[in-house]
XYZ file of C-alpha atoms in Angstrom:
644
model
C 23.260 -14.596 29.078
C 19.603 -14.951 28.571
C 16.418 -13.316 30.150
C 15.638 -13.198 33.477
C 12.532 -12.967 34.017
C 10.246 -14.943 37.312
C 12.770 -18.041 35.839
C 14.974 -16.834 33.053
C 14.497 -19.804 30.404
C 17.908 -21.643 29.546
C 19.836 -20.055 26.479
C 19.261 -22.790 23.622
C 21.778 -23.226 21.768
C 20.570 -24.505 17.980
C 22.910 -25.944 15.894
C 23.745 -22.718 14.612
C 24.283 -20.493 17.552
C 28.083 -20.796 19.242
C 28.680 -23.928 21.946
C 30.200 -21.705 24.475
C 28.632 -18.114 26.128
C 31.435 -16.347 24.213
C 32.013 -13.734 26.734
C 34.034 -10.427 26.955
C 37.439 -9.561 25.380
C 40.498 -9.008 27.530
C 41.516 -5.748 29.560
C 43.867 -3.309 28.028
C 46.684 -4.575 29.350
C 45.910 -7.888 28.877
C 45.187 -6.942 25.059
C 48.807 -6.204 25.110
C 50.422 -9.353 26.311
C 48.058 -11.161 23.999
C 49.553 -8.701 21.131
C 52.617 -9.353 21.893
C 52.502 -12.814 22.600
C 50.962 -12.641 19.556
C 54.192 -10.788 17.644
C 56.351 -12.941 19.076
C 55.179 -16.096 17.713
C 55.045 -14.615 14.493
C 58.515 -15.028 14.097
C 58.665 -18.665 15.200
C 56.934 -21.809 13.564
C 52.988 -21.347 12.811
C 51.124 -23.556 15.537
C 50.793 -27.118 13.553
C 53.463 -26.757 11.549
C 55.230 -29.893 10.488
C 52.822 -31.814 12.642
C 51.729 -34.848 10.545
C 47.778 -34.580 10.611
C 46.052 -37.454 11.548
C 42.673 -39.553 9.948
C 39.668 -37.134 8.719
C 36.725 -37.410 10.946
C 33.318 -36.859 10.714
C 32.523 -34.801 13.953
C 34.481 -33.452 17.347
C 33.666 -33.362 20.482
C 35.435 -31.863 23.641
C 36.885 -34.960 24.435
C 36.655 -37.190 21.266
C 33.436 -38.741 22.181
C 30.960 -38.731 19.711
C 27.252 -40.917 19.608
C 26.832 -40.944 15.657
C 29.153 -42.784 13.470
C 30.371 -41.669 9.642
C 27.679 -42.901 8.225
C 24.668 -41.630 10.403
C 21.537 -41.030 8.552
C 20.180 -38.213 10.717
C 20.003 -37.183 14.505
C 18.200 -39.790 16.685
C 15.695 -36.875 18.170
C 14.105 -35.973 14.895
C 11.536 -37.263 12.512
C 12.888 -37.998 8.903
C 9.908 -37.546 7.106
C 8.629 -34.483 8.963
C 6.737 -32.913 6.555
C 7.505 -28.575 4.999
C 5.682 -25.878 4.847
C 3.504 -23.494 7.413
C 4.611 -21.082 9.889
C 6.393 -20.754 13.863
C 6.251 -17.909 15.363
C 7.028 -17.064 18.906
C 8.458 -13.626 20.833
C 12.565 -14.158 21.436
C 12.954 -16.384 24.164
C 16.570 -15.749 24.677
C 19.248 -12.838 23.575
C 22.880 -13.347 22.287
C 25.681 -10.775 22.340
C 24.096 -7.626 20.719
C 20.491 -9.310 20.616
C 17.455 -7.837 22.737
C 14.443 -9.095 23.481
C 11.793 -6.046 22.973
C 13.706 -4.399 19.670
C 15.969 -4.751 16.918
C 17.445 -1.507 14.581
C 19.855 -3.775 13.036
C 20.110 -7.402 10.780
C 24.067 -7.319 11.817
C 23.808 -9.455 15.134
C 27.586 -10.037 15.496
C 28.850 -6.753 16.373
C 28.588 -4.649 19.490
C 26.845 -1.583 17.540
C 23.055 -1.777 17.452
C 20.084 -3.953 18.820
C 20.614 -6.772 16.324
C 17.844 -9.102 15.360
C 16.754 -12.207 16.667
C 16.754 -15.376 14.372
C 19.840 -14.582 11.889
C 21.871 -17.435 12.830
C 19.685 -18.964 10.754
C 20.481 -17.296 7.474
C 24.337 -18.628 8.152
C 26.003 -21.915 7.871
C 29.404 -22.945 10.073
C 31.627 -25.828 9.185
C 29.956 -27.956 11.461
C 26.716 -28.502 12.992
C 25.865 -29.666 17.281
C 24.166 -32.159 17.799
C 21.763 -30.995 20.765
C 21.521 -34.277 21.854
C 24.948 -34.627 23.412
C 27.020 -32.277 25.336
C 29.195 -30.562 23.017
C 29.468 -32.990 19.701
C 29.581 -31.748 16.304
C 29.498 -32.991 12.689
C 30.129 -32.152 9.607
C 28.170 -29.385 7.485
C 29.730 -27.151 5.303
C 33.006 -29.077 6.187
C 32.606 -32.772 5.342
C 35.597 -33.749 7.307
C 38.403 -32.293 9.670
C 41.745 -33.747 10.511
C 43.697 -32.503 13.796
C 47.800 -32.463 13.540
C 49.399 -34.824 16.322
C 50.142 -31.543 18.457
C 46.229 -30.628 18.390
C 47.242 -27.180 17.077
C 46.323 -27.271 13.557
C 43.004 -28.299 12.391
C 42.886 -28.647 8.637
C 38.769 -28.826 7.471
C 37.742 -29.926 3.862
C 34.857 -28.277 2.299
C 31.757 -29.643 0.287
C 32.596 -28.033 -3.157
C 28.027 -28.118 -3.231
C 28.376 -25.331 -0.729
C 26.749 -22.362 -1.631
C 25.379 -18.811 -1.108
C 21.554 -17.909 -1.005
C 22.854 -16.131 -4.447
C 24.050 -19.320 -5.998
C 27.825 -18.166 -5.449
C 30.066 -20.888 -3.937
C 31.279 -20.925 -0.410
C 35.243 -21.355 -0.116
C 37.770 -21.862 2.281
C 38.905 -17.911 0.908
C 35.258 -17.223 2.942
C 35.566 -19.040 5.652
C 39.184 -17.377 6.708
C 37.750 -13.820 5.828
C 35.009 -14.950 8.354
C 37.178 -15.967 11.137
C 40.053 -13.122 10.583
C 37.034 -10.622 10.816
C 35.161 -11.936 13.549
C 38.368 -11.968 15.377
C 39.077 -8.360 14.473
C 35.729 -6.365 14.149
C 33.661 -8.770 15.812
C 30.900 -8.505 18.970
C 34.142 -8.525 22.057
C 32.281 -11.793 23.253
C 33.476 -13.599 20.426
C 36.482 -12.137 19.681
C 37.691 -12.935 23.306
C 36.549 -16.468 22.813
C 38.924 -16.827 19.416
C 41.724 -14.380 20.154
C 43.918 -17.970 20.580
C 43.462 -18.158 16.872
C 46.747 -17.588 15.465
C 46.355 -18.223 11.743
C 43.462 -18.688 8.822
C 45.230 -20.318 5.965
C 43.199 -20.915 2.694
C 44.828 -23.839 1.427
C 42.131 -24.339 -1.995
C 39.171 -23.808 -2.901
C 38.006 -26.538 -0.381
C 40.121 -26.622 2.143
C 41.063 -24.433 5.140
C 43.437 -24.902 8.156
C 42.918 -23.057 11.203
C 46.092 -22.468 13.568
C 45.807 -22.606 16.882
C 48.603 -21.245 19.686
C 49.290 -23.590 22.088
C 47.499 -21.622 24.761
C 44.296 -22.434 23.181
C 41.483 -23.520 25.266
C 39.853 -27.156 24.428
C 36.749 -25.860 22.920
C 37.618 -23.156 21.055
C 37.904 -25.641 18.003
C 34.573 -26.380 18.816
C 33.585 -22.504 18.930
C 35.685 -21.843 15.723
C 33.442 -24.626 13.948
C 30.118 -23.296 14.951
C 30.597 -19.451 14.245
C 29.048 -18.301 10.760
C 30.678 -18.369 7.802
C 29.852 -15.006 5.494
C 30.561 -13.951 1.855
C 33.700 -12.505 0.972
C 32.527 -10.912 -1.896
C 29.287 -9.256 -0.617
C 31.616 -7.314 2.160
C 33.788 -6.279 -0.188
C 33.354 -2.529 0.161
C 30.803 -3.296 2.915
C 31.818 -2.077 6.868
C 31.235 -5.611 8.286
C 31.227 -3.921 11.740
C 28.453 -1.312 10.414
C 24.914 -1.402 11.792
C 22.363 -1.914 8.933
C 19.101 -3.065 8.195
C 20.223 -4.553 4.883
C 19.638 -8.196 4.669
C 23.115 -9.790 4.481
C 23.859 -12.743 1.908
C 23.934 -15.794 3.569
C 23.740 -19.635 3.281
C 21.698 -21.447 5.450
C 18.378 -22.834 5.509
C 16.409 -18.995 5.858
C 16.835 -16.097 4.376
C 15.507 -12.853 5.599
C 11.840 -11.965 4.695
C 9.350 -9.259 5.728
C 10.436 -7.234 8.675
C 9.644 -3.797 10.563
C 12.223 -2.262 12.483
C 11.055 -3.262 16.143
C 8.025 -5.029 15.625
C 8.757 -8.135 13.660
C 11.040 -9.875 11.449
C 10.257 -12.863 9.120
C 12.486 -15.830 7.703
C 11.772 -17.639 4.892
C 12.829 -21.085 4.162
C 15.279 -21.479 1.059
C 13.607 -24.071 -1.359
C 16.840 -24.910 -2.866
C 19.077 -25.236 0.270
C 22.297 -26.886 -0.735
C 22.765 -28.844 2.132
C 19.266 -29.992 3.174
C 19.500 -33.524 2.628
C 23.104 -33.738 4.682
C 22.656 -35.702 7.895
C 22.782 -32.818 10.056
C 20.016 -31.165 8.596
C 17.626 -34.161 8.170
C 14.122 -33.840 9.830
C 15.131 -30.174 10.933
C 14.086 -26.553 9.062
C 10.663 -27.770 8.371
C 8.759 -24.285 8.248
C 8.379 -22.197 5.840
C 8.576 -19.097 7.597
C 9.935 -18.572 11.177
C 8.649 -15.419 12.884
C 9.330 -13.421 15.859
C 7.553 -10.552 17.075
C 8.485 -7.924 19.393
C 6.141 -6.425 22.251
C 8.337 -4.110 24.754
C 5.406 -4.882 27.376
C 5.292 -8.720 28.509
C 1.424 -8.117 29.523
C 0.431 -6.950 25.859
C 3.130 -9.889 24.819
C 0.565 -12.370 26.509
C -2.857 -10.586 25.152
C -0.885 -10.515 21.698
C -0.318 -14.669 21.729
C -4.077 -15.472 23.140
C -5.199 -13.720 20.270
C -3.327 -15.700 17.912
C -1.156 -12.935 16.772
C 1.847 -15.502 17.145
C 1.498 -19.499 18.202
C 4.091 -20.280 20.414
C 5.250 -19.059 23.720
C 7.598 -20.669 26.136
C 6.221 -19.081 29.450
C 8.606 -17.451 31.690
C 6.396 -15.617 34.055
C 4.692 -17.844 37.094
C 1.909 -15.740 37.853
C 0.991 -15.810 34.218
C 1.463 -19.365 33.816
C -0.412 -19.802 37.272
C -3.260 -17.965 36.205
C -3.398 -16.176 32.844
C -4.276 -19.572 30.490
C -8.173 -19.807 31.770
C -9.183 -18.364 27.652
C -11.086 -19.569 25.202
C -8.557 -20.660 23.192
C -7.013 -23.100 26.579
C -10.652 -24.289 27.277
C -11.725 -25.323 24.371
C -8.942 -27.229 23.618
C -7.138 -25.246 21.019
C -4.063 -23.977 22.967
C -1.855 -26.746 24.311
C -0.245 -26.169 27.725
C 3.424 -28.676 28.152
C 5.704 -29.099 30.987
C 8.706 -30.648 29.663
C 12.235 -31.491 31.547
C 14.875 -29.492 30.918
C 18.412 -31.320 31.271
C 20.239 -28.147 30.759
C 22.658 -26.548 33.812
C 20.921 -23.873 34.935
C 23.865 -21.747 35.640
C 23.723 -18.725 37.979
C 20.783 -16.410 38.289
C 20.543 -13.128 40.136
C 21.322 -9.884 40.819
C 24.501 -8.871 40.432
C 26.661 -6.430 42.387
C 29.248 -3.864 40.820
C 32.170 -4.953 42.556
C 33.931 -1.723 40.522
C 32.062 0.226 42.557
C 33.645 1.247 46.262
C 30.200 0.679 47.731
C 30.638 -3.103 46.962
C 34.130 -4.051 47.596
C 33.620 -4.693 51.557
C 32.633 -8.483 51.680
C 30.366 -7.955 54.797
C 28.605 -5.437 52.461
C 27.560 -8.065 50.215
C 26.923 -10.471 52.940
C 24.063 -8.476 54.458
C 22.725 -7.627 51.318
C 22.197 -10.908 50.525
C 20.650 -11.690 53.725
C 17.925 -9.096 53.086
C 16.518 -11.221 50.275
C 13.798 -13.145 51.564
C 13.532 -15.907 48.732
C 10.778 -17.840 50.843
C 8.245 -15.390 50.765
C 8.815 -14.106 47.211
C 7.765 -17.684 46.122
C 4.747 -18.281 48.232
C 3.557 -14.854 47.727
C 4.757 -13.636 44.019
C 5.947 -17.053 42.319
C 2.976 -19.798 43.670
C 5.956 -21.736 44.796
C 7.165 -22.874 41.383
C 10.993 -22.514 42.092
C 13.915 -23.228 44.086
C 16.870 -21.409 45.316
C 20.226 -21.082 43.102
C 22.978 -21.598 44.964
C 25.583 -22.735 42.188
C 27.097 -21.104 38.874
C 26.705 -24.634 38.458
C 22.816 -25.135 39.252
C 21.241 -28.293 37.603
C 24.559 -29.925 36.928
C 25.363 -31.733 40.650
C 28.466 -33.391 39.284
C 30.035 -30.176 39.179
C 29.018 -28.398 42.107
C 30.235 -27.838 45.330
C 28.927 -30.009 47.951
C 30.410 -31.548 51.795
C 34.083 -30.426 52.158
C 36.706 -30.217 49.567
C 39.501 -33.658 49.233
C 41.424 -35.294 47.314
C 41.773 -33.608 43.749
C 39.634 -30.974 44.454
C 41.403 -30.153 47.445
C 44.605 -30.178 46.059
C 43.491 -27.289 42.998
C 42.383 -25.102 46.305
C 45.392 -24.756 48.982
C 47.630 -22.756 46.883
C 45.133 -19.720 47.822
C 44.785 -20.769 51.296
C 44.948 -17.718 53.425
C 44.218 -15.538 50.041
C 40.627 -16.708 50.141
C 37.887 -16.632 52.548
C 38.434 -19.724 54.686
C 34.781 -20.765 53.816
C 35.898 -22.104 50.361
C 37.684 -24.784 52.791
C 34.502 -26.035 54.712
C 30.711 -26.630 53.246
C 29.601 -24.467 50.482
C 27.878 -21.768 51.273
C 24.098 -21.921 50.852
C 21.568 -18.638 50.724
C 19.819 -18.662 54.471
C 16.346 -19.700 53.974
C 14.082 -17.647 55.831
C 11.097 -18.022 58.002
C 8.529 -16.816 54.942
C 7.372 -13.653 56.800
C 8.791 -11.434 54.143
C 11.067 -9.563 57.184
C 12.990 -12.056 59.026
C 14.134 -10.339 62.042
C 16.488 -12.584 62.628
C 18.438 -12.008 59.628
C 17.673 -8.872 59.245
C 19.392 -7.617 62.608
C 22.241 -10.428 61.256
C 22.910 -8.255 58.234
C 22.790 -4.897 60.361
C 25.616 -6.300 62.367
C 27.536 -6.647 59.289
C 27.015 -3.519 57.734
C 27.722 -2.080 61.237
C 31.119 -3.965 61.137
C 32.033 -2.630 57.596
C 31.670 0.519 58.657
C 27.692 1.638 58.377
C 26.122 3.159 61.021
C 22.566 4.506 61.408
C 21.592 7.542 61.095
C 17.809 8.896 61.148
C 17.516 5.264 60.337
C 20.038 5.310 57.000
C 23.142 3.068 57.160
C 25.823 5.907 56.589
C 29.682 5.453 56.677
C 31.989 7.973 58.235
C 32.245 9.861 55.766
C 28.762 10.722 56.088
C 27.616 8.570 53.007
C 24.396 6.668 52.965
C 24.439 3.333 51.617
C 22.242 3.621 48.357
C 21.840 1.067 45.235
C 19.923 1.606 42.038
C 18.374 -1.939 40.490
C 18.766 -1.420 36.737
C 16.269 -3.216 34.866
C 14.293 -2.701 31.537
C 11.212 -5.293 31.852
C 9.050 -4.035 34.731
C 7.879 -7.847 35.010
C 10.545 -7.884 38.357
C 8.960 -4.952 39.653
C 7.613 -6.575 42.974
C 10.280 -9.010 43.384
C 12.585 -5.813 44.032
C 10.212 -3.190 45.756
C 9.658 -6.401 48.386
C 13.444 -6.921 48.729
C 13.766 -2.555 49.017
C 11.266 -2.580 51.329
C 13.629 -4.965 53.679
C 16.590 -3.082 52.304
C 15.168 -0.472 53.693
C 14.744 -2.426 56.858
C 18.643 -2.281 57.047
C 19.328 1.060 56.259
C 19.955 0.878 52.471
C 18.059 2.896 50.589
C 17.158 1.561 47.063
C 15.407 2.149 44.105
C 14.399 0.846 40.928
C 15.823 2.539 37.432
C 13.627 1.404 34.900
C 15.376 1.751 31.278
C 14.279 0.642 28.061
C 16.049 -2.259 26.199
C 18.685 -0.871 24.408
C 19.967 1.925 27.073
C 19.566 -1.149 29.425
C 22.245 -3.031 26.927
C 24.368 0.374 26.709
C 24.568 0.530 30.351
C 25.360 -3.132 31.250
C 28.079 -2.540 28.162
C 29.590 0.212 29.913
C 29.010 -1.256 33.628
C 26.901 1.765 34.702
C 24.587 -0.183 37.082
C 25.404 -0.815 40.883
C 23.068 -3.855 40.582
C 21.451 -5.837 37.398
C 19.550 -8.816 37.235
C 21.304 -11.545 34.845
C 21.159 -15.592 34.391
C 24.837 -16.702 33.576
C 24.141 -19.596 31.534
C 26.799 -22.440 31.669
C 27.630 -25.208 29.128
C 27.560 -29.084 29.570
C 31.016 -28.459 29.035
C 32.464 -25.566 30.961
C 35.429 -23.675 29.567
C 35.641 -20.628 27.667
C 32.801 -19.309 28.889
C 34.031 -18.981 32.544
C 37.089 -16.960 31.286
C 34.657 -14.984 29.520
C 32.341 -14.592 33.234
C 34.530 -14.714 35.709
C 38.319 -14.570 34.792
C 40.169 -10.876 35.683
C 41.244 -10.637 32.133
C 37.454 -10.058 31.276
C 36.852 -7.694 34.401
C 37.638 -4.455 32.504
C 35.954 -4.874 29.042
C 33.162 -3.033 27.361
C 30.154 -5.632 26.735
C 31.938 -7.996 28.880
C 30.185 -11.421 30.643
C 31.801 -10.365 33.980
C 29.100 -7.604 35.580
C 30.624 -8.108 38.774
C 34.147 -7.345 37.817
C 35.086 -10.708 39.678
C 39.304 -10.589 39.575
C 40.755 -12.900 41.644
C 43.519 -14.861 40.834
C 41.997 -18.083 42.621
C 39.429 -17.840 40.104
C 41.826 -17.519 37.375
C 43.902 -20.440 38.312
C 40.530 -22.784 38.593
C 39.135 -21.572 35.682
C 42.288 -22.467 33.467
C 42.664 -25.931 35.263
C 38.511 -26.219 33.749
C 39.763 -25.192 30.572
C 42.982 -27.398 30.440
C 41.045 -30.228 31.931
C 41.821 -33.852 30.004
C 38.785 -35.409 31.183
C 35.331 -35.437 32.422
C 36.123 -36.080 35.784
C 38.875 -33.694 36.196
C 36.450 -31.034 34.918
C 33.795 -31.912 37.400
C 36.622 -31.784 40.233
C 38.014 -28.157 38.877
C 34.474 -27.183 38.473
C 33.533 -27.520 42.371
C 36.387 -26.155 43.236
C 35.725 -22.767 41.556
C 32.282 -23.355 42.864
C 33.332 -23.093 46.259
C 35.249 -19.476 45.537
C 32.453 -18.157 43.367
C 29.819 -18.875 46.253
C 32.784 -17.154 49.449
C 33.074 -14.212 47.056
C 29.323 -13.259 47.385
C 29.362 -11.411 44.359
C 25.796 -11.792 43.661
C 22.523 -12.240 45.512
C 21.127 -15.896 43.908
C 17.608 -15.857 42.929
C 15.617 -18.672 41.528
C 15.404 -21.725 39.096
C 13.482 -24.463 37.697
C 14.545 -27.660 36.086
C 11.454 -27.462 33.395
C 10.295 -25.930 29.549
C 6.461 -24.468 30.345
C 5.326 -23.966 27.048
C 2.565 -23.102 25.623
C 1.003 -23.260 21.664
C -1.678 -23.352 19.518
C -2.394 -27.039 18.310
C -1.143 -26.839 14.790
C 2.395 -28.276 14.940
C 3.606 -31.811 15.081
C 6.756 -33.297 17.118
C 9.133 -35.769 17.189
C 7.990 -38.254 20.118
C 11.660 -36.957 22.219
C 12.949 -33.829 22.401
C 16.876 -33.446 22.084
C 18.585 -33.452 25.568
C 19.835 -29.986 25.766
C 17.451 -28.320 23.656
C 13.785 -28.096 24.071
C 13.436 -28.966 19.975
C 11.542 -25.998 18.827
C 11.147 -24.582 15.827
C 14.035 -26.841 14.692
C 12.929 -30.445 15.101
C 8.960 -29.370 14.884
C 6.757 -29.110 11.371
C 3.601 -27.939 10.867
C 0.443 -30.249 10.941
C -1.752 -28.730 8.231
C -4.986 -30.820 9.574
C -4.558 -29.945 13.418
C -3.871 -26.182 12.161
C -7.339 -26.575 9.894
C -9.420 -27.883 13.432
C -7.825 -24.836 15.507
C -8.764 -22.286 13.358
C -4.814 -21.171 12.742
C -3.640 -20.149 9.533
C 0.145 -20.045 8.364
């Protein structure tokens, strides 16, 4: 999940961050099955055993297609001979799993426990390393090579023996399984749901580790298992892994912690030394000497903070600032660059969503005139200076996979098992938020949406929509940024309109995390990122198995076992094209669920910088490039008055 903010900025996922949301753990009872499944297949043959493996290869990729060969010098998006030194710094621009954007009390950002803080996949190194330029391709870093049995359920990776720990200690296969067995045991729920198909770490030397898959496994969790940090051993031994702490952990990668103060800022300093700088993965990338992020809990002082040089790089996710805030010095003059570049990404699905655990919620109709209150039109004339467009999709800014005309063939097929156990809608066009007439109270669909509530059940009273039990229809918007503020109070005034009466709770960050952890919200604001390649992810957001979970990636509790079905025949798709088809299917029963209320999008990076970095001439395809492809141009820095 990442911020949502006017237009929530895509998650980017560096080299070092996991290919997949990794999303909630199973419910208790599915915790069992997966236990015993689990117990049971002890006693037979590990996954992979007696398989013959096949070749070593260089790099994986969801379905075996990769862009570099063995030998690649370096990624095609970055410059070879960008130059070291000098400093990025920027506020977080995205979260992931215990991550916030306004704090951090803890450098352990793989747990549940604790605000961790941004920026420490970079201390870590994984076995291999994406390649943001394709979809889901990886190659080889720590691991120079991995060979896959002939039953794809053992994957058997050989190690660099040059590996090594910020503390000069090598890195091992023995590391590598403790990293995996823990993560999968004491780890953040969002990644120990995505690896609980994991069945076995074995440590077969020094360099070399298999990993043993059951043959339930989704097709990118070997992707997932080879981007997830690797840790030391031997500096948790007698250390809680799952502790909070403000300790700097040993690690391997191209940073290693610096200065930080709890909550305001954290520094990371490039490691001279690096062991694996020169590898092809790494080539043209980590060319700072320091990357910095600071923390401001208001956006407003955020924005006063950056024109005042205090850090240099801001990827602009408000449109009234962007609109009208960058008329300073610093913009005139020259000195502060303003970019609008394209961003390729799938949007995924952004809005507010409902509590379907919550009795208030579970009537369809409900949800249906809720969502008819929410006059898009006017909030981007009026709030947005027309900058974005509706969502419609989980799929948004990938059209191959969604929903569009009326389901056939294929996609057809996947879908009549559940006819007459879903809404008939999912059979016809997609559904598609009503677009308004702009006034900011469409009487038209607002008396539309009092009919519905009337048919669930709501009648008014004294102007309140009340059931017979005498209970008014209320909802609280939970939120922690106040940067939404009118967006909501305009869509509570037409709430209001309806007979709903709602307010605003405004938390800060970390009992805003608690709460969405716990699902005690009736409504939250959220962007559910999606992958070029869907799959573990949408168990993790939408599958019943993640419904019930603590710190779970389904807020809305979706469990439906249409959903379920569709999102397994995603996840045990065999090719591109039967992905796409699965995906619009399970587009069409997201959208007839109305779970959520779809906000806004936009297919673009607005960023904005002080002129005193260089740039490759392309930015990687999925990424928008910086820090990691960027460097630091000492003479530009000299002419803007910026100092490292």
């Amino acid at each position: 999940m990442s911020d949502f903010r006017d237009d929530a900025g895509s998650p980017r996922l560096t080299r070092r961050r996991a290919l997949v949301c990794v999303g909630a753990a199973a419910a208790a009872g599915a915790l069992w099955s997966v236990k015993a499944r689990g117990e049971q297949q002890a006693a037979a043959p590990s996954p992979g055993a007696g398989a013959a493996f096949g070749p070593e290869r260089h790099g994986l990729s969801a379905f075996g297609d990769l862009k570099y060969g063995p030998d690649f010098p370096h990624f095609g998006y970055v410059n070879p001979a960008a130059p070291k030194g000098g400093t990025f710094s920027q506020i977080p621009p995205t979260r992931e799993l215990n991550q916030s954007f306004t704090t951090f009390n803890t450098l352990n950002a793989y747990i549940l426990k604790g605000d961790g803080a941004q920026g420490m996949g970079l201390t870590f190194d994984t076995l291999m390393a994406r390649a943001t330029d394709e979809p889901d391709a990886l190659y080889g870093l720590v691991a120079r090579s991995v060979a896959v049995s002939d039953d794809g359920l053992a994957y058997r990776f050989r190690l660099r023996p040059e590996a090594r720990f910020h503390d000069g200690s090598r890195l091992t296969a023995g590391d590598v399984k403790w990293s995996l067995d823990t993560l999968k045991q004491k780890g953040h729920p969002l990644v120990a749901q995505a690896i609980r198909d994991l069945q076995a770490v074995e440590a077969e030397s020094e360099d070399s580790v298999v990993l043993r898959l059951a043959p339930s496994r989704t097709r990118d969790l070997p992707l997932t298992l080879a981007a997830l940090p690797i840790f030391s051993s031997k500096y948790y031994a007698g250390k809680p892994f799952d502790a909070a702490t403000l300790e700097p952990p040993l690690g391997s990668g191209p940073y290693r912690v610096g200065r930080f103060e709890q909550g305001r800022f954290i520094e990371f300093e490039r490691v001279a030394d690096y062991w694996a700088k020169d590898l092809p993965v790494n080539v043209g990338q980590n060319n700072f000497d320091k990357v910095r992020f600071e923390f401001f809990r208001d956006r407003d002082v955020g924005f006063e903070a950056f024109k005042a040089r205090a850090y240099l790089f801001r990827e602009e996710f408000t449109s009234r600032t962007w609109a009208t805030g960058y008329d300073f010095p610093g913009v005139r003059d020259g000195r502060v660059k303003r970019e609008t570049l394209a961003d390729l990404t799938p949007s995924g699905g952004q809005g507010w969503f409902f509590n379907l655990r919550r009795r208030k919620f579970q009537d369809p109709r409900v949800r249906e005139a809720l969502n008819l209150a929410f006059d898009f039109e006017w909030m981007n004339r009026n709030l947005m200076f027309g900058a974005y467009k509706r969502t419609s999709s989980v799929f948004q800014g990938a059209p191959e996979m969604m929903a569009a005309g009326r389901p056939e063939g294929a996609e057809l097929a996947l879908l009549e098992p559940f006819r007459g156990r879903i809404p008939d809608e999912a059979f016809g066009e997609p559904y598609v938020p009503p677009v308004s007439d702009g006034s900011g109270q469409d009487r038209a669909l607002l008396r539309q949406a009092m009919k519905l509530l009337r048919e669930a059940g709501f009648v008014s009273r004294n102007g309140r929509a009340t059931n017979a039990d005498g209970e008014t229809l209320t909802i609280e918007f939970l939120e922690f940024d106040p940067g939404l503020d009118p967006h909501v109070s305009a869509y509570i005034k037409n709430l209001k309109v309806i007979g709903v009466e709602a307010t605003i709770r405004l938390v800060d960050a970390a009992q805003f995390q608690q709460r969405v952890n716990a699902f005690d919200f009736d409504v939250v604001s959220q962007r559910m990122s999606m992958s070029a390649t869907p799959g573990e992810g949408l168990r993790q957001a939408y599958s019943s198995s993640s419904a019930e979970l603590p710190g779970s990636n389904n807020l809305s509790g979706v469990a439906n076992p249409a959903v379920d079905a569709l999102v397994e025949a995603i996840v045990a798709a065999k090719s591109r094209d039967e992905l796409n088809v699965a995906c619009r299917a399970l587009d069409r029963v997201l959208r007839s669920l109305r779970n959520w209320i779809p906000a806004w999008y936009k297919d673009t990076h607005t960023l904005a910088y002080w002129d005193a970095f260089g740039r490759p001439a392309e930015k990687p395809r999925y990424v928008r490039g910086a820090p990691e492809t960027w460097w630091w141009d000492a003479a530009k820095a000299e002419a803007s008055g910026v100092k490292a």
